[in-house]
Tab-separated table of C-alpha atoms and ligand atoms in Angstrom:
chain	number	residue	atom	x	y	z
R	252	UNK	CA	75.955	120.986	125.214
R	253	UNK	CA	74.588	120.517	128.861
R	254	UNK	CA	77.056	119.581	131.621
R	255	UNK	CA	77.554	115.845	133.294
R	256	UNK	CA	76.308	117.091	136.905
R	257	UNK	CA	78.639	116.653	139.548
R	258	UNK	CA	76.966	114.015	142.092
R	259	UNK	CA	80.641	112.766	143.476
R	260	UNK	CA	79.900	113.370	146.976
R	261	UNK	CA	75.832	113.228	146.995
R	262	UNK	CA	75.966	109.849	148.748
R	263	UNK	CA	77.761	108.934	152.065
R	264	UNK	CA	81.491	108.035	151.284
R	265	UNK	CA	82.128	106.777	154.781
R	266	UNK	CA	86.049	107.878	154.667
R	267	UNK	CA	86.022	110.651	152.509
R	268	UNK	CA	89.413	110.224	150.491
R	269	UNK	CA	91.668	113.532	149.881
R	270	UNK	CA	90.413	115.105	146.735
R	271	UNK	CA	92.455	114.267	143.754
R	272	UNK	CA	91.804	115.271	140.120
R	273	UNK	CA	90.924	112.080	138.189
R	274	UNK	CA	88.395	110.394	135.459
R	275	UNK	CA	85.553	110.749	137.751
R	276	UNK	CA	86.396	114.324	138.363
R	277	UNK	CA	86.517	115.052	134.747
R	278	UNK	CA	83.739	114.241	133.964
R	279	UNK	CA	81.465	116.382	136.134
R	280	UNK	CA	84.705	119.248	136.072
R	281	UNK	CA	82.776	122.020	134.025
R	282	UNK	CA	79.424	121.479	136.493
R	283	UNK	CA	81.747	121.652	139.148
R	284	UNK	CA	83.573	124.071	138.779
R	285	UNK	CA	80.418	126.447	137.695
R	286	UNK	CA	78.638	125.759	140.521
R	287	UNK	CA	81.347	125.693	142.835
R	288	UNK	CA	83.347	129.107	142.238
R	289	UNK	CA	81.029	132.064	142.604
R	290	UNK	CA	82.466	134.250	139.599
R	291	UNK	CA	84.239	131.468	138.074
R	292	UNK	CA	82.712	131.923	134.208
R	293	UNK	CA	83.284	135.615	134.496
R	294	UNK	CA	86.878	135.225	135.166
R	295	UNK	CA	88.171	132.873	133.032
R	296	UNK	CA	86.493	135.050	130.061
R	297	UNK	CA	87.697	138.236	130.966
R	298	UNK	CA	91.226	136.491	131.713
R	299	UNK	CA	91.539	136.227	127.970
R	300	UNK	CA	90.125	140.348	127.437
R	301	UNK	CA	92.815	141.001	129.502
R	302	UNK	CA	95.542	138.778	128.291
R	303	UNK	CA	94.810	140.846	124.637
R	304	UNK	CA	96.582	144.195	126.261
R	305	UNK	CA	99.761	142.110	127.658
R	306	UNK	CA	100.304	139.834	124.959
R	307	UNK	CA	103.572	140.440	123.028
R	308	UNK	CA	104.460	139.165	119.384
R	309	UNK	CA	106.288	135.717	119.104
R	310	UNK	CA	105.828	135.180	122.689
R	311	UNK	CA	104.382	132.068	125.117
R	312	UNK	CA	100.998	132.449	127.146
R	313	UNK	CA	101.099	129.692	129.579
R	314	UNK	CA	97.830	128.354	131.724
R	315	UNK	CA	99.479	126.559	134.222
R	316	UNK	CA	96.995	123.959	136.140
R	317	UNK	CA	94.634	124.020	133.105
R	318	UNK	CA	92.269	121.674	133.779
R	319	UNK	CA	90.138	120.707	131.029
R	320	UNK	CA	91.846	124.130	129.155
R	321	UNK	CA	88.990	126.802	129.497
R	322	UNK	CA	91.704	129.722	130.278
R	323	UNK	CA	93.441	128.543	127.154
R	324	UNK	CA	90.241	128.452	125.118
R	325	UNK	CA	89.430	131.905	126.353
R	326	UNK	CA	93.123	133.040	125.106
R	327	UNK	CA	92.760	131.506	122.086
R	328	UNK	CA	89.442	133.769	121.098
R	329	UNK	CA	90.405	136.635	122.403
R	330	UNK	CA	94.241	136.798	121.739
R	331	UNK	CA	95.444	137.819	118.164
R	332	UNK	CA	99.022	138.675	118.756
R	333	UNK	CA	101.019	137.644	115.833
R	334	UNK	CA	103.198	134.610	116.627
R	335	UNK	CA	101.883	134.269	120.161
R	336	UNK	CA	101.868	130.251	121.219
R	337	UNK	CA	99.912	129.079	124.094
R	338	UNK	CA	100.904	126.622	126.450
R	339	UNK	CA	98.492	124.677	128.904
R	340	UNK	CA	99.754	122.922	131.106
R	341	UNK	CA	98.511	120.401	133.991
R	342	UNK	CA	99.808	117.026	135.927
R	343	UNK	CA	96.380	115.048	135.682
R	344	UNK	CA	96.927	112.630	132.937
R	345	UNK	CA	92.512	112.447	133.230
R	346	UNK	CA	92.613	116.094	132.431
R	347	UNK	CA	95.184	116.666	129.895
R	348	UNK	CA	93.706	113.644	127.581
R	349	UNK	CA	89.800	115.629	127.870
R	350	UNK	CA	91.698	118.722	127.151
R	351	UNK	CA	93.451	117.802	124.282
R	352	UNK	CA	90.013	116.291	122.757
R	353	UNK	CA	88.479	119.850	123.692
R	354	UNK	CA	90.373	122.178	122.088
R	355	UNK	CA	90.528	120.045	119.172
R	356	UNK	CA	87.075	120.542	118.879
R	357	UNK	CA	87.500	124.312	118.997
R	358	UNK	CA	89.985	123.890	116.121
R	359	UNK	CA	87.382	122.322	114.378
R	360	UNK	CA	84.932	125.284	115.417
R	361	UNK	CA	87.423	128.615	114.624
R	362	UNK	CA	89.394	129.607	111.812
R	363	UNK	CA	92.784	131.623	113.037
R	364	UNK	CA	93.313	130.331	116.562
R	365	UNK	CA	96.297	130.977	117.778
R	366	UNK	CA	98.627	127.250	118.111
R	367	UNK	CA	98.349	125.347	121.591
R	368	UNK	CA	100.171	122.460	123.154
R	369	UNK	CA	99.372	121.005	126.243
R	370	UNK	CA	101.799	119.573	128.590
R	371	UNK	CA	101.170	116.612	131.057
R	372	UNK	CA	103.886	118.287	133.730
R	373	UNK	CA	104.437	119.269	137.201
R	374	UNK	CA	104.776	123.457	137.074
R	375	UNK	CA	107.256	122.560	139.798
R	376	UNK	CA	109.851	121.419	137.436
R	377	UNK	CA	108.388	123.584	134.233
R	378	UNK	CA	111.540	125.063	131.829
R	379	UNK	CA	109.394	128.128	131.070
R	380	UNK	CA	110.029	129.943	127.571
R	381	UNK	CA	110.108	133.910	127.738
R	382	UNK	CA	106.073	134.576	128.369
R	383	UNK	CA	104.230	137.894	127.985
R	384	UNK	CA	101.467	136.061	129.988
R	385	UNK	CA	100.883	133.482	132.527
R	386	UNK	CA	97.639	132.710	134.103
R	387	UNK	CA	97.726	130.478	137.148
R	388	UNK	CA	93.171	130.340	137.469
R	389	UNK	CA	92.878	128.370	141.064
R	390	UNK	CA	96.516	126.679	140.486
R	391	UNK	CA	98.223	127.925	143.387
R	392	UNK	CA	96.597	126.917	146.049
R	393	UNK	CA	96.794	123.140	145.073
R	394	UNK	CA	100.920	123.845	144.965
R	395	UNK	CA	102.194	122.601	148.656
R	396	UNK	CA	102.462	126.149	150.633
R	397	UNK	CA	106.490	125.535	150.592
R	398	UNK	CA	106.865	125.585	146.928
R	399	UNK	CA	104.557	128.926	146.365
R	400	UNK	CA	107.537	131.363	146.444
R	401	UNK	CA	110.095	129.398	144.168
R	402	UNK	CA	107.553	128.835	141.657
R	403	UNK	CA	106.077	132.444	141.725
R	404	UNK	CA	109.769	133.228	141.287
R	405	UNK	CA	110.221	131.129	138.371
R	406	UNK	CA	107.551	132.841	136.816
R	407	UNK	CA	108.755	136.229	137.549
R	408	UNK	CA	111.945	135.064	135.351
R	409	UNK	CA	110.484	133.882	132.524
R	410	UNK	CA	107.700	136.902	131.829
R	411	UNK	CA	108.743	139.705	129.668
R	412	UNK	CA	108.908	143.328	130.562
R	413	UNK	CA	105.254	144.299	129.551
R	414	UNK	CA	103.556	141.504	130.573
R	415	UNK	CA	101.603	139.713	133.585
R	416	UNK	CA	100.566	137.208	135.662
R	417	UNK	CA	97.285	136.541	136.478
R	418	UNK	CA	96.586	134.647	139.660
R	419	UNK	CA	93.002	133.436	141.191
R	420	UNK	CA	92.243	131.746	143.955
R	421	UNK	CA	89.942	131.173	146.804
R	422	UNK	CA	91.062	133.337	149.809
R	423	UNK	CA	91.250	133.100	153.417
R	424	UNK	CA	90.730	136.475	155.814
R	425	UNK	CA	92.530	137.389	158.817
R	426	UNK	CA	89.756	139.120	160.430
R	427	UNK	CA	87.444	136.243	161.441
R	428	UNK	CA	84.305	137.892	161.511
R	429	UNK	CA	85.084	138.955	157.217
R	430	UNK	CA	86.433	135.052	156.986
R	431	UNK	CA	83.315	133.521	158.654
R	432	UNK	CA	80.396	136.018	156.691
R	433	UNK	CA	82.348	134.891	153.462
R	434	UNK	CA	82.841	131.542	154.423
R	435	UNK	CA	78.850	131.282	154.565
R	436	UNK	CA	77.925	133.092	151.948
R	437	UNK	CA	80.563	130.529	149.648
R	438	UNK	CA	78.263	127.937	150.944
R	439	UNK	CA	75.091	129.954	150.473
R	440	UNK	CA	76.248	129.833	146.722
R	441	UNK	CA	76.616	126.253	146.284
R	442	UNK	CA	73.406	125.900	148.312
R	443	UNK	CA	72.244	127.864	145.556
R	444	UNK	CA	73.370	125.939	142.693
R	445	UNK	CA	71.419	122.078	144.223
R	446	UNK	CA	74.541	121.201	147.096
R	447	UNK	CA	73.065	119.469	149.621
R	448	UNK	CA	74.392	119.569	153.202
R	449	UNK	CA	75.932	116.217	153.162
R	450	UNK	CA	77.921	117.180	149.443
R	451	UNK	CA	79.304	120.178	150.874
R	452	UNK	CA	80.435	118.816	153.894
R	453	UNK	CA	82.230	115.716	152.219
R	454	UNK	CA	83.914	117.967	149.569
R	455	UNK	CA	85.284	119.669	152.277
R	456	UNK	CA	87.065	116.919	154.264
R	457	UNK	CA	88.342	115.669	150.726
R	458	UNK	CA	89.816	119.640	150.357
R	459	UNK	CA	90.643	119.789	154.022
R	460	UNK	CA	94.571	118.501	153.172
R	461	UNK	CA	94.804	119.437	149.400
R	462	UNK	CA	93.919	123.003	148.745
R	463	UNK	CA	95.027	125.770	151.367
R	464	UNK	CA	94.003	128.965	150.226
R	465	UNK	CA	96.267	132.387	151.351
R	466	UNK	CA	94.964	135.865	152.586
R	467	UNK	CA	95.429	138.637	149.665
R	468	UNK	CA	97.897	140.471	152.155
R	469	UNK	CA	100.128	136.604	151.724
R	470	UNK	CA	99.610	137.061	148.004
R	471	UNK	CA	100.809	140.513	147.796
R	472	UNK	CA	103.545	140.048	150.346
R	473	UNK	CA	105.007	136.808	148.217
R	474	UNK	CA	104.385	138.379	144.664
R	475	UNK	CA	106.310	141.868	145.917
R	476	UNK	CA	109.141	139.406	147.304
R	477	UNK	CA	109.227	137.010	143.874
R	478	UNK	CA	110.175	140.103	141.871
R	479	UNK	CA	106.792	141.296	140.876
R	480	UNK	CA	106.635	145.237	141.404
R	481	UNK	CA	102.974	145.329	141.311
R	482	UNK	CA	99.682	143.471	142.397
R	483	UNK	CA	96.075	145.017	141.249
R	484	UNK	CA	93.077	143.093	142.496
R	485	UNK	CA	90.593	143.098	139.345
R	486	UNK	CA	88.045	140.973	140.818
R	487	UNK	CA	86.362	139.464	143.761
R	488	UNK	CA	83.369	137.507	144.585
R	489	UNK	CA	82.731	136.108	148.139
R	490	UNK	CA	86.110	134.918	148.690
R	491	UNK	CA	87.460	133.976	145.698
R	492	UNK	CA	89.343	136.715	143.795
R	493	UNK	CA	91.751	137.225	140.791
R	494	UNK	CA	95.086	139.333	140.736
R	495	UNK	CA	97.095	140.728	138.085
R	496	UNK	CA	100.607	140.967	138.690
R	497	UNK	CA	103.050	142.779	136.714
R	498	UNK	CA	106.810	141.897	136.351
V	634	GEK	N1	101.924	120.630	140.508
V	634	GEK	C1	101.020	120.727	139.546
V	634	GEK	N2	101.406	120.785	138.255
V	634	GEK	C2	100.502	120.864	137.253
V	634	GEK	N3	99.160	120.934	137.466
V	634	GEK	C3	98.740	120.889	138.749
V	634	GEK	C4	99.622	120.785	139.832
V	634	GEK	N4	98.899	120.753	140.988
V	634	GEK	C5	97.600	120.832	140.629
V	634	GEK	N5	97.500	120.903	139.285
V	634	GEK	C6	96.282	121.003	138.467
V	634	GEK	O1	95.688	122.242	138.767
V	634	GEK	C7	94.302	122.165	138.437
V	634	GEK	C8	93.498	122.928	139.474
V	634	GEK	S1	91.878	123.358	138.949
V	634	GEK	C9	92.273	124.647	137.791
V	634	GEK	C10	91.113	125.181	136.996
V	634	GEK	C11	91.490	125.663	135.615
V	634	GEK	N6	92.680	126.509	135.623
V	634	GEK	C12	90.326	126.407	134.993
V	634	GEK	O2	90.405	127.633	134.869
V	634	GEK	O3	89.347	125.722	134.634
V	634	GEK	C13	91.256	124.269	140.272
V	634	GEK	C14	90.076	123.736	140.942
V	634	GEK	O4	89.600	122.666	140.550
V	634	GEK	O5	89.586	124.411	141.927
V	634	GEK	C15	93.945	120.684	138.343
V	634	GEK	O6	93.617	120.329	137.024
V	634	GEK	C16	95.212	119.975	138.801
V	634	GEK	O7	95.460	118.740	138.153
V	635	PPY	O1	84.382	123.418	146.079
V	635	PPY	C1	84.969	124.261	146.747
V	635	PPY	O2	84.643	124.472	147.923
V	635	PPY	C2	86.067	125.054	146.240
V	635	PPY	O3	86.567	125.785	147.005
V	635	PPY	C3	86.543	125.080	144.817
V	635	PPY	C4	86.838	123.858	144.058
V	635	PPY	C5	86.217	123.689	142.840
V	635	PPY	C6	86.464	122.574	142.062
V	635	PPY	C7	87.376	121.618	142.502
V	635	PPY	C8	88.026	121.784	143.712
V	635	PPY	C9	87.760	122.922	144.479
């Protein structure tokens, strides 16, 4: 199955409108994505090798911000706790309805996935059931910066002794000189992958108001202070990177 390609912003938009998550998005989301986060393919598989050592029996996995559910796909191979139950969950109505459709096609593919249900919520206001793993994959930094530390809280709550959070997202650098080299090699990479000048530049006004990405030292800092008593970096490329924090 080859990907839609992504030509949103390929022509001029004139007023480039903040980016918002919708049918057009979904569509080209998997090219996207891909082409858009160096590392991206590498971390959502390894997020479900991973989730396999924290999972706990007759517990909830929850991929919060799940897009079109390829975290939750990744769980659902790699996972085979008994009674585990995993929970996707996202606030685009464009994104649950392709989801949905998705992983019923990987029912269709696998015998013995684990169950899934997928939620059309805010995580703002998410009751969260008692979770041996939650995976916020590029989540956070969509969440106004206000609401970070009550919902990172939240979570703390509701995972189990044992388990984890796994949080990736596209960082920022205090030093400039590491934020600017970064910075251009990120657009190197979608150089790389067919952006033209004039695509990368409108994505980025539409981003400009909608996603502001932390420094690790802010992600650290606000994990320690939600509860979490530990934050191991397990990957980075360019600046995006994915934590694992433990309860
Ligand atoms: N308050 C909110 N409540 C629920 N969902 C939200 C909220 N805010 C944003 N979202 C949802 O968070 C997702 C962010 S994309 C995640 C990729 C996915 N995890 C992946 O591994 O493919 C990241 C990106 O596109 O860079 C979108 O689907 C939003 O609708
Ligand atoms: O495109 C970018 O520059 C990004 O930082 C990541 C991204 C990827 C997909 C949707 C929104 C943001």
């Amino acid at each position: 199955m080859t990907d839609t390609p992504d030509r949103i912003y390929s022509t001029p938009h004139g007023n480039v409108a903040d980016f918002v998550f919708n049918e057009d998005v979904v569509r080209v989301f998997p090219d996207m994505i891909k082409r858009s986060v160096p590392g991206y393919p590498t971390i959502v598989e390894n997020i479900g090798v991973l989730a396999a050592r924290f999972a706990q029996p007759h517990t909830h996995l929850y991929d919060l911000g799940s897009s079109l559910g390829a975290v939750t796909q990744a769980l659902r191979r790699h996972v085979k706790t008994e009674g585990c139950r995993v929970v996707a969950v996202d606030n685009s109505t464009a994104m649950v309805d392709r989801c949905r459709e998705y992983l019923h096609a990987q029912d269709a593919m696998y015998q013995e996935l684990l169950p899934v249900e997928v939620v059309e919520a805010d995580i703002l206001g998410l009751v969260l059931q008692p979770a041996s793993l939650i995976a916020l994959n590029f989540t956070l930094q969509f969440i106004a910066p206000d609401r970070r530390q009550g919902l990172l809280e939240s979570l703390h709550r509701a995972l189990l002794p044992g388990g984890a959070l796994i949080l990736s997202e596209k960082l920022r650098f205090h030093d400039l000189e590491e934020h600017v080299l970064l910075n251009d090699l990120h657009l190197d990479f979608k150089r790389a992958n067919g952006y033209s000048e004039l695509e990368i530049a409108q994505k980025r006004s539409a981003l400009e108001n909608v996603m502001r990405p932390d420094s690790l030292e802010d992600h650290r800092e606000r994990l320690l202070a939600a509860g979490f008593s530990k934050v191991v970096p397990w990957f980075q490329c360019l600046n995006f990177a994915s934590l694992i924090a433990l309860p």
